[in-house]
Amino acid sequence: MSMLEVHHLKKIYTTRFGGNRVQALSDVNFSVEQGEYVAIMGESGSGKTTLLNILAALDKPTGGEVLLNGKSLTAIREKEISAFRREHLGFVFQDFNLLDTFSIQDNIFLPLVLSGKNYKEMRGRLLPIAKQLGIEEILSKYPYEVSGGQKQRAAVARALITKPELILADEPTGALDSRSSDSLLRLFGEINQSGQTILMVTHSTKAASSARRVLFIKDGEVFHQLYRADNTEDQMYQKISDTLTMIATGGVHHG
C-alpha cells in the first residue's frame, strides 16, 4: 500500500450568493510512495490549491477519500485535526508564514512546543537540521532581519523538525529570486535523497523539473504525468513545458 492514496476526490463549492456550484475537483486519483518527490502542476483554477488544502486536512472533499499510511483524513475528528497535522505533515508555504515577534529558532520550534516537547529535545533536533540548511548563524535573528531565501530555509527547518511523514509545499519558490529558488530546490533534492517524501504544488516549470515525478491537473482531474527517470533537469524542463503548452491549447493526450 502506498503512503498517500487519493481516490476519486471531488470538491464542489457552492457560492454563498446565488448558489452557483463550482466544481474544483471532479475525479482525482493518484498515489505517492514513501520517499517520492512529486510536483503537481496545472493552470490557475485547475484545482491544485484545493487539492493541497484537502491533503493538508484544511478542507474536506465533497466525495472520495485521502489515506495517509492507511488512515483516512476525512475520518479524523475536527478536534484531533491540528494535532494530526502537526504530527504527520510538514508545511512549506510561498509566504513563509513565520511570526515576526519570534526569533528564527522559536519559529522553527513552534510545532514542537505545541506538541509539548522539552527544550533539550527540541535543541537536539534543531542542530543537525540547521547545519544541513545552513542557517546556524541566523537562529537568534528575527524574520525581518533575514533574506527571503533564509526565511524559506527556516520554514523548511520548521517543516522537517517534526519528522513528518509527508512535506506539503505550496509554491515554495514563489516569493524567491532565482538564486534563492535554485538553492531551495537543491535543498529539496537533498532532503528527498535522505528519504523524506515531498509533495509540491507549483506553477514553476523550473521547480517542477527538480521533482522525480510531475502530475498535471486539468479540469479537476489528473490529466497526465511525467517521470524524471534518467532525464536531465533540462530534458525534464522541456517535457514539462511541452505538456503545459498542450494543456493550454487543449491538445488531447493519448497514452
PDB file of C-alpha atoms in Angstrom:
ATOM      1  CA  MET A   1       0.000   0.000   0.000  1.00  0.00           C
ATOM      2  CA  SER A   2       1.250   3.498  -0.872  1.00  0.00           C
ATOM      3  CA  MET A   3       1.999   6.094   1.759  1.00  0.00           C
ATOM      4  CA  LEU A   4      -0.544   8.541   0.330  1.00  0.00           C
ATOM      5  CA  GLU A   5      -3.575   7.368  -1.603  1.00  0.00           C
ATOM      6  CA  VAL A   6      -6.079   9.679  -3.222  1.00  0.00           C
ATOM      7  CA  HIS A   7      -9.246   8.042  -4.513  1.00  0.00           C
ATOM      8  CA  HIS A   8     -11.966   9.718  -6.595  1.00  0.00           C
ATOM      9  CA  LEU A   9     -11.500  13.064  -4.927  1.00  0.00           C
ATOM     10  CA  LYS A  10     -14.240  15.540  -5.685  1.00  0.00           C
ATOM     11  CA  LYS A  11     -14.801  19.056  -4.381  1.00  0.00           C
ATOM     12  CA  ILE A  12     -17.732  21.285  -5.180  1.00  0.00           C
ATOM     13  CA  TYR A  13     -18.008  24.775  -3.737  1.00  0.00           C
ATOM     14  CA  THR A  14     -21.360  26.481  -3.515  1.00  0.00           C
ATOM     15  CA  THR A  15     -21.031  30.244  -3.651  1.00  0.00           C
ATOM     16  CA  ARG A  16     -22.858  31.959  -0.859  1.00  0.00           C
ATOM     17  CA  PHE A  17     -24.956  34.234  -3.031  1.00  0.00           C
ATOM     18  CA  GLY A  18     -26.906  32.880  -5.953  1.00  0.00           C
ATOM     19  CA  GLY A  19     -25.932  29.327  -5.056  1.00  0.00           C
ATOM     20  CA  ASN A  20     -23.597  28.796  -8.009  1.00  0.00           C
ATOM     21  CA  ARG A  21     -21.786  25.491  -7.810  1.00  0.00           C
ATOM     22  CA  VAL A  22     -18.140  25.443  -8.762  1.00  0.00           C
ATOM     23  CA  GLN A  23     -16.517  22.085  -9.309  1.00  0.00           C
ATOM     24  CA  ALA A  24     -12.891  22.461  -8.241  1.00  0.00           C
ATOM     25  CA  LEU A  25     -12.042  18.744  -8.362  1.00  0.00           C
ATOM     26  CA  SER A  26     -14.072  16.213 -10.302  1.00  0.00           C
ATOM     27  CA  ASP A  27     -12.248  12.874 -10.012  1.00  0.00           C
ATOM     28  CA  VAL A  28      -8.653  12.970  -8.790  1.00  0.00           C
ATOM     29  CA  ASN A  29      -6.797   9.681  -8.341  1.00  0.00           C
ATOM     30  CA  PHE A  30      -3.114   9.147  -7.590  1.00  0.00           C
ATOM     31  CA  SER A  31      -0.793   7.674  -5.018  1.00  0.00           C
ATOM     32  CA  VAL A  32       2.589   8.632  -3.620  1.00  0.00           C
ATOM     33  CA  GLU A  33       5.138   6.105  -2.366  1.00  0.00           C
ATOM     34  CA  GLN A  34       7.311   6.582   0.687  1.00  0.00           C
ATOM     35  CA  GLY A  35      10.398   8.615  -0.330  1.00  0.00           C
ATOM     36  CA  GLU A  36       8.956  10.067  -3.563  1.00  0.00           C
ATOM     37  CA  TYR A  37       9.303  13.711  -4.625  1.00  0.00           C
ATOM     38  CA  VAL A  38       6.237  14.693  -6.618  1.00  0.00           C
ATOM     39  CA  ALA A  39       5.260  18.032  -8.162  1.00  0.00           C
ATOM     40  CA  ILE A  40       1.677  18.941  -9.023  1.00  0.00           C
ATOM     41  CA  MET A  41       1.070  21.415 -11.831  1.00  0.00           C
ATOM     42  CA  GLY A  42      -1.921  22.874 -13.592  1.00  0.00           C
ATOM     43  CA  GLU A  43      -3.270  26.185 -14.828  1.00  0.00           C
ATOM     44  CA  SER A  44      -4.796  28.670 -12.416  1.00  0.00           C
ATOM     45  CA  GLY A  45      -8.163  27.364 -11.328  1.00  0.00           C
ATOM     46  CA  SER A  46      -7.269  23.753 -12.234  1.00  0.00           C
ATOM     47  CA  GLY A  47      -7.856  22.729  -8.620  1.00  0.00           C
ATOM     48  CA  LYS A  48      -4.269  22.205  -7.461  1.00  0.00           C
ATOM     49  CA  THR A  49      -4.607  24.520  -4.429  1.00  0.00           C
ATOM     50  CA  THR A  50      -7.913  22.902  -3.477  1.00  0.00           C
ATOM     51  CA  LEU A  51      -6.194  19.526  -3.714  1.00  0.00           C
ATOM     52  CA  LEU A  52      -3.339  20.681  -1.487  1.00  0.00           C
ATOM     53  CA  ASN A  53      -5.782  22.039   1.105  1.00  0.00           C
ATOM     54  CA  ILE A  54      -7.578  18.697   1.221  1.00  0.00           C
ATOM     55  CA  LEU A  55      -4.267  16.809   1.558  1.00  0.00           C
ATOM     56  CA  ALA A  56      -3.336  19.211   4.365  1.00  0.00           C
ATOM     57  CA  ALA A  57      -6.626  18.379   6.119  1.00  0.00           C
ATOM     58  CA  LEU A  58      -7.515  22.091   5.920  1.00  0.00           C
ATOM     59  CA  ASP A  59     -10.542  21.368   3.758  1.00  0.00           C
ATOM     60  CA  LYS A  60     -12.843  18.397   3.359  1.00  0.00           C
ATOM     61  CA  PRO A  61     -13.702  16.856  -0.005  1.00  0.00           C
ATOM     62  CA  THR A  62     -17.273  16.592  -1.294  1.00  0.00           C
ATOM     63  CA  GLY A  63     -16.562  12.998  -2.249  1.00  0.00           C
ATOM     64  CA  GLY A  64     -13.744  10.456  -2.388  1.00  0.00           C
ATOM     65  CA  GLU A  65     -11.052   9.858   0.183  1.00  0.00           C
ATOM     66  CA  VAL A  66      -7.453  10.526   1.136  1.00  0.00           C
ATOM     67  CA  LEU A  67      -5.451   7.920   3.050  1.00  0.00           C
ATOM     68  CA  LEU A  68      -2.155   8.724   4.742  1.00  0.00           C
ATOM     69  CA  ASN A  69      -0.475   5.449   5.715  1.00  0.00           C
ATOM     70  CA  GLY A  70      -3.864   3.786   5.654  1.00  0.00           C
ATOM     71  CA  LYS A  71      -5.564   6.387   7.842  1.00  0.00           C
ATOM     72  CA  SER A  72      -8.444   8.283   6.282  1.00  0.00           C
ATOM     73  CA  LEU A  73      -8.038  12.070   6.594  1.00  0.00           C
ATOM     74  CA  THR A  74     -11.760  12.603   6.241  1.00  0.00           C
ATOM     75  CA  ALA A  75     -12.448  10.330   9.210  1.00  0.00           C
ATOM     76  CA  ILE A  76     -10.308  12.343  11.644  1.00  0.00           C
ATOM     77  CA  ARG A  77     -12.442  14.226  14.137  1.00  0.00           C
ATOM     78  CA  GLU A  78     -12.381  18.022  13.972  1.00  0.00           C
ATOM     79  CA  LYS A  79     -10.765  18.423  17.400  1.00  0.00           C
ATOM     80  CA  GLU A  80      -7.943  15.994  16.576  1.00  0.00           C
ATOM     81  CA  ILE A  81      -7.133  17.513  13.214  1.00  0.00           C
ATOM     82  CA  SER A  82      -4.493  20.095  14.261  1.00  0.00           C
ATOM     83  CA  ALA A  83      -2.633  17.523  16.326  1.00  0.00           C
ATOM     84  CA  PHE A  84      -2.762  15.079  13.398  1.00  0.00           C
ATOM     85  CA  ARG A  85      -1.455  17.773  11.053  1.00  0.00           C
ATOM     86  CA  ARG A  86       1.388  18.641  13.428  1.00  0.00           C
ATOM     87  CA  GLU A  87       2.429  15.032  13.951  1.00  0.00           C
ATOM     88  CA  HIS A  88       2.257  13.735  10.383  1.00  0.00           C
ATOM     89  CA  LEU A  89       2.667  16.653   7.980  1.00  0.00           C
ATOM     90  CA  GLY A  90       5.227  19.383   7.398  1.00  0.00           C
ATOM     91  CA  PHE A  91       4.310  22.566   5.516  1.00  0.00           C
ATOM     92  CA  VAL A  92       6.296  24.999   3.392  1.00  0.00           C
ATOM     93  CA  PHE A  93       4.315  27.968   2.048  1.00  0.00           C
ATOM     94  CA  GLN A  94       5.021  30.620  -0.553  1.00  0.00           C
ATOM     95  CA  ASP A  95       4.940  33.432   2.014  1.00  0.00           C
ATOM     96  CA  PHE A  96       6.949  31.551   4.688  1.00  0.00           C
ATOM     97  CA  ASN A  97       4.295  32.024   7.438  1.00  0.00           C
ATOM     98  CA  LEU A  98       6.890  32.993  10.046  1.00  0.00           C
ATOM     99  CA  LEU A  99       5.923  35.033  13.107  1.00  0.00           C
ATOM    100  CA  ASP A 100       7.833  38.327  13.230  1.00  0.00           C
ATOM    101  CA  THR A 101       7.766  38.516  17.031  1.00  0.00           C
ATOM    102  CA  PHE A 102       9.581  35.156  17.330  1.00  0.00           C
ATOM    103  CA  SER A 103      13.250  34.530  16.617  1.00  0.00           C
ATOM    104  CA  ILE A 104      14.048  32.139  13.753  1.00  0.00           C
ATOM    105  CA  GLN A 105      14.826  29.428  16.317  1.00  0.00           C
ATOM    106  CA  ASP A 106      11.495  29.909  18.120  1.00  0.00           C
ATOM    107  CA  ASN A 107       9.627  29.869  14.807  1.00  0.00           C
ATOM    108  CA  ILE A 108      11.218  26.523  13.991  1.00  0.00           C
ATOM    109  CA  PHE A 109      10.438  25.191  17.476  1.00  0.00           C
ATOM    110  CA  LEU A 110       6.771  26.195  17.313  1.00  0.00           C
ATOM    111  CA  PRO A 111       5.256  22.869  16.152  1.00  0.00           C
ATOM    112  CA  LEU A 112       7.297  21.026  18.804  1.00  0.00           C
ATOM    113  CA  VAL A 113       6.247  23.479  21.531  1.00  0.00           C
ATOM    114  CA  LEU A 114       2.621  22.866  20.546  1.00  0.00           C
ATOM    115  CA  SER A 115       3.266  19.107  20.792  1.00  0.00           C
ATOM    116  CA  GLY A 116       4.662  19.547  24.320  1.00  0.00           C
ATOM    117  CA  LYS A 117       8.305  18.610  23.626  1.00  0.00           C
ATOM    118  CA  ASN A 118      11.001  19.816  26.044  1.00  0.00           C
ATOM    119  CA  TYR A 119      13.732  22.317  25.188  1.00  0.00           C
ATOM    120  CA  LYS A 120      16.559  19.814  25.281  1.00  0.00           C
ATOM    121  CA  GLU A 121      14.879  17.519  22.749  1.00  0.00           C
ATOM    122  CA  MET A 122      13.950  20.488  20.540  1.00  0.00           C
ATOM    123  CA  ARG A 123      17.507  21.802  20.565  1.00  0.00           C
ATOM    124  CA  GLY A 124      18.834  18.312  19.819  1.00  0.00           C
ATOM    125  CA  ARG A 125      16.572  18.043  16.784  1.00  0.00           C
ATOM    126  CA  LEU A 126      17.310  21.568  15.569  1.00  0.00           C
ATOM    127  CA  LEU A 127      21.098  21.480  15.375  1.00  0.00           C
ATOM    128  CA  PRO A 128      21.573  18.854  12.633  1.00  0.00           C
ATOM    129  CA  ILE A 129      18.752  20.425  10.581  1.00  0.00           C
ATOM    130  CA  ALA A 130      20.137  23.967  10.980  1.00  0.00           C
ATOM    131  CA  LYS A 131      23.544  22.696   9.883  1.00  0.00           C
ATOM    132  CA  GLN A 132      22.108  20.897   6.852  1.00  0.00           C
ATOM    133  CA  LEU A 133      20.157  24.003   5.820  1.00  0.00           C
ATOM    134  CA  GLY A 134      22.998  26.425   6.527  1.00  0.00           C
ATOM    135  CA  ILE A 135      21.024  28.603   8.956  1.00  0.00           C
ATOM    136  CA  GLU A 136      23.042  28.145  12.174  1.00  0.00           C
ATOM    137  CA  GLU A 137      24.171  31.795  12.083  1.00  0.00           C
ATOM    138  CA  ILE A 138      20.681  33.266  11.927  1.00  0.00           C
ATOM    139  CA  LEU A 139      18.862  31.259  14.624  1.00  0.00           C
ATOM    140  CA  SER A 140      18.783  34.164  17.090  1.00  0.00           C
ATOM    141  CA  LYS A 141      17.707  36.708  14.455  1.00  0.00           C
ATOM    142  CA  TYR A 142      14.138  37.698  13.663  1.00  0.00           C
ATOM    143  CA  PRO A 143      12.421  37.065  10.325  1.00  0.00           C
ATOM    144  CA  TYR A 144      12.515  40.770   9.342  1.00  0.00           C
ATOM    145  CA  GLU A 145      16.313  40.729   9.744  1.00  0.00           C
ATOM    146  CA  VAL A 146      16.999  37.965   7.224  1.00  0.00           C
ATOM    147  CA  SER A 147      16.569  37.464   3.463  1.00  0.00           C
ATOM    148  CA  GLY A 148      13.681  35.719   1.695  1.00  0.00           C
ATOM    149  CA  GLY A 149      15.874  32.707   0.971  1.00  0.00           C
ATOM    150  CA  GLN A 150      16.854  32.441   4.649  1.00  0.00           C
ATOM    151  CA  LYS A 151      13.211  32.760   5.722  1.00  0.00           C
ATOM    152  CA  GLN A 152      12.266  29.923   3.407  1.00  0.00           C
ATOM    153  CA  ARG A 153      15.082  27.775   4.818  1.00  0.00           C
ATOM    154  CA  ALA A 154      13.744  28.492   8.306  1.00  0.00           C
ATOM    155  CA  ALA A 155      10.301  27.419   7.105  1.00  0.00           C
ATOM    156  CA  VAL A 156      11.792  24.205   5.690  1.00  0.00           C
ATOM    157  CA  ALA A 157      13.515  23.582   9.049  1.00  0.00           C
ATOM    158  CA  ARG A 158      10.175  24.082  10.816  1.00  0.00           C
ATOM    159  CA  ALA A 159       8.583  21.556   8.446  1.00  0.00           C
ATOM    160  CA  LEU A 160      11.370  18.994   8.977  1.00  0.00           C
ATOM    161  CA  ILE A 161      11.749  19.242  12.732  1.00  0.00           C
ATOM    162  CA  THR A 162       8.600  17.243  13.480  1.00  0.00           C
ATOM    163  CA  LYS A 163       9.966  14.362  11.329  1.00  0.00           C
ATOM    164  CA  PRO A 164       6.797  14.403   9.213  1.00  0.00           C
ATOM    165  CA  GLU A 165       5.728  11.518   7.010  1.00  0.00           C
ATOM    166  CA  LEU A 166       4.973  13.975   4.237  1.00  0.00           C
ATOM    167  CA  ILE A 167       6.069  17.516   3.431  1.00  0.00           C
ATOM    168  CA  LEU A 168       3.486  19.563   1.542  1.00  0.00           C
ATOM    169  CA  ALA A 169       4.971  22.575  -0.238  1.00  0.00           C
ATOM    170  CA  ASP A 170       2.758  25.253  -1.787  1.00  0.00           C
ATOM    171  CA  GLU A 171       4.619  27.327  -4.425  1.00  0.00           C
ATOM    172  CA  PRO A 172       7.753  27.213  -2.229  1.00  0.00           C
ATOM    173  CA  THR A 173       9.836  29.227  -4.700  1.00  0.00           C
ATOM    174  CA  GLY A 174       7.026  31.713  -5.471  1.00  0.00           C
ATOM    175  CA  ALA A 175       8.432  34.610  -3.430  1.00  0.00           C
ATOM    176  CA  LEU A 176      12.134  33.935  -4.043  1.00  0.00           C
ATOM    177  CA  ASP A 177      14.613  35.359  -6.554  1.00  0.00           C
ATOM    178  CA  SER A 178      16.184  32.883  -8.933  1.00  0.00           C
ATOM    179  CA  ARG A 179      19.327  32.311  -6.855  1.00  0.00           C
ATOM    180  CA  SER A 180      17.378  31.555  -3.677  1.00  0.00           C
ATOM    181  CA  SER A 181      14.980  29.386  -5.703  1.00  0.00           C
ATOM    182  CA  ASP A 182      17.837  27.323  -7.099  1.00  0.00           C
ATOM    183  CA  SER A 183      19.330  26.810  -3.682  1.00  0.00           C
ATOM    184  CA  LEU A 184      15.938  25.872  -2.169  1.00  0.00           C
ATOM    185  CA  LEU A 185      15.332  23.320  -4.943  1.00  0.00           C
ATOM    186  CA  ARG A 186      18.791  21.835  -4.402  1.00  0.00           C
ATOM    187  CA  LEU A 187      17.899  21.556  -0.740  1.00  0.00           C
ATOM    188  CA  PHE A 188      14.608  19.810  -1.526  1.00  0.00           C
ATOM    189  CA  GLY A 189      16.570  17.339  -3.647  1.00  0.00           C
ATOM    190  CA  GLU A 190      18.955  16.614  -0.750  1.00  0.00           C
ATOM    191  CA  ILE A 191      16.123  16.284   1.784  1.00  0.00           C
ATOM    192  CA  ASN A 192      14.369  13.879  -0.575  1.00  0.00           C
ATOM    193  CA  GLN A 193      17.615  11.907  -1.070  1.00  0.00           C
ATOM    194  CA  SER A 194      17.724  11.394   2.686  1.00  0.00           C
ATOM    195  CA  GLY A 195      14.316   9.682   2.473  1.00  0.00           C
ATOM    196  CA  GLN A 196      11.820  12.492   3.053  1.00  0.00           C
ATOM    197  CA  THR A 197       8.621  12.300   0.975  1.00  0.00           C
ATOM    198  CA  ILE A 198       7.742  15.657  -0.629  1.00  0.00           C
ATOM    199  CA  LEU A 199       4.634  16.775  -2.497  1.00  0.00           C
ATOM    200  CA  MET A 200       4.919  20.225  -4.046  1.00  0.00           C
ATOM    201  CA  VAL A 201       2.293  22.308  -5.812  1.00  0.00           C
ATOM    202  CA  THR A 202       3.927  24.752  -8.206  1.00  0.00           C
ATOM    203  CA  HIS A 203       3.394  26.701 -11.393  1.00  0.00           C
ATOM    204  CA  SER A 204       7.151  26.997 -11.892  1.00  0.00           C
ATOM    205  CA  THR A 205       8.459  24.691 -14.617  1.00  0.00           C
ATOM    206  CA  LYS A 206      11.921  25.031 -13.102  1.00  0.00           C
ATOM    207  CA  ALA A 207      10.734  23.934  -9.661  1.00  0.00           C
ATOM    208  CA  ALA A 208       8.777  21.021 -11.118  1.00  0.00           C
ATOM    209  CA  SER A 209      11.761  19.806 -13.133  1.00  0.00           C
ATOM    210  CA  SER A 210      13.618  19.167  -9.875  1.00  0.00           C
ATOM    211  CA  ALA A 211      10.964  16.619  -8.790  1.00  0.00           C
ATOM    212  CA  ARG A 212      11.088  12.904  -9.636  1.00  0.00           C
ATOM    213  CA  ARG A 213       7.534  12.864 -10.973  1.00  0.00           C
ATOM    214  CA  VAL A 214       5.117  15.555 -12.152  1.00  0.00           C
ATOM    215  CA  LEU A 215       1.329  15.265 -12.104  1.00  0.00           C
ATOM    216  CA  PHE A 216      -0.688  17.616 -14.279  1.00  0.00           C
ATOM    217  CA  ILE A 217      -4.213  18.552 -13.267  1.00  0.00           C
ATOM    218  CA  LYS A 218      -6.721  19.772 -15.815  1.00  0.00           C
ATOM    219  CA  ASP A 219     -10.462  20.257 -15.351  1.00  0.00           C
ATOM    220  CA  GLY A 220     -10.293  18.806 -11.861  1.00  0.00           C
ATOM    221  CA  GLU A 221      -8.620  15.517 -12.841  1.00  0.00           C
ATOM    222  CA  VAL A 222      -5.106  14.149 -13.218  1.00  0.00           C
ATOM    223  CA  PHE A 223      -4.608  14.609 -16.940  1.00  0.00           C
ATOM    224  CA  HIS A 224      -1.085  13.334 -17.429  1.00  0.00           C
ATOM    225  CA  GLN A 225       2.095  12.503 -15.535  1.00  0.00           C
ATOM    226  CA  LEU A 226       5.797  12.564 -16.298  1.00  0.00           C
ATOM    227  CA  TYR A 227       8.537  10.589 -14.591  1.00  0.00           C
ATOM    228  CA  ARG A 228      12.011  12.066 -14.280  1.00  0.00           C
ATOM    229  CA  ALA A 229      13.669   8.624 -14.654  1.00  0.00           C
ATOM    230  CA  ASP A 230      17.034   9.265 -16.323  1.00  0.00           C
ATOM    231  CA  ASN A 231      16.070  12.578 -17.921  1.00  0.00           C
ATOM    232  CA  THR A 232      18.287  15.518 -17.010  1.00  0.00           C
ATOM    233  CA  GLU A 233      16.646  18.571 -15.430  1.00  0.00           C
ATOM    234  CA  ASP A 234      16.887  20.341 -18.796  1.00  0.00           C
ATOM    235  CA  GLN A 235      15.134  17.492 -20.619  1.00  0.00           C
ATOM    236  CA  MET A 236      12.518  17.385 -17.882  1.00  0.00           C
ATOM    237  CA  TYR A 237      12.059  21.155 -18.184  1.00  0.00           C
ATOM    238  CA  GLN A 238      11.375  20.760 -21.913  1.00  0.00           C
ATOM    239  CA  LYS A 239       8.895  17.910 -21.405  1.00  0.00           C
ATOM    240  CA  ILE A 240       7.021  19.856 -18.731  1.00  0.00           C
ATOM    241  CA  SER A 241       6.879  22.952 -20.970  1.00  0.00           C
ATOM    242  CA  ASP A 242       5.513  20.863 -23.849  1.00  0.00           C
ATOM    243  CA  THR A 243       2.857  19.305 -21.619  1.00  0.00           C
ATOM    244  CA  LEU A 244       1.784  22.706 -20.244  1.00  0.00           C
ATOM    245  CA  THR A 245       1.506  24.045 -23.792  1.00  0.00           C
ATOM    246  CA  MET A 246      -0.586  21.053 -24.752  1.00  0.00           C
ATOM    247  CA  ILE A 247      -2.884  21.612 -21.770  1.00  0.00           C
ATOM    248  CA  ALA A 248      -3.207  25.324 -22.526  1.00  0.00           C
ATOM    249  CA  THR A 249      -4.013  24.750 -26.201  1.00  0.00           C
ATOM    250  CA  GLY A 250      -6.444  21.956 -25.430  1.00  0.00           C
ATOM    251  CA  GLY A 251      -4.388  19.254 -27.159  1.00  0.00           C
ATOM    252  CA  VAL A 252      -5.533  15.718 -26.480  1.00  0.00           C
ATOM    253  CA  HIS A 253      -3.050  13.382 -24.867  1.00  0.00           C
ATOM    254  CA  HIS A 254      -3.050   9.700 -25.685  1.00  0.00           C
ATOM    255  CA  GLY A 255      -1.216   7.135 -23.630  1.00  0.00           C
TER     256      GLY A 255
END
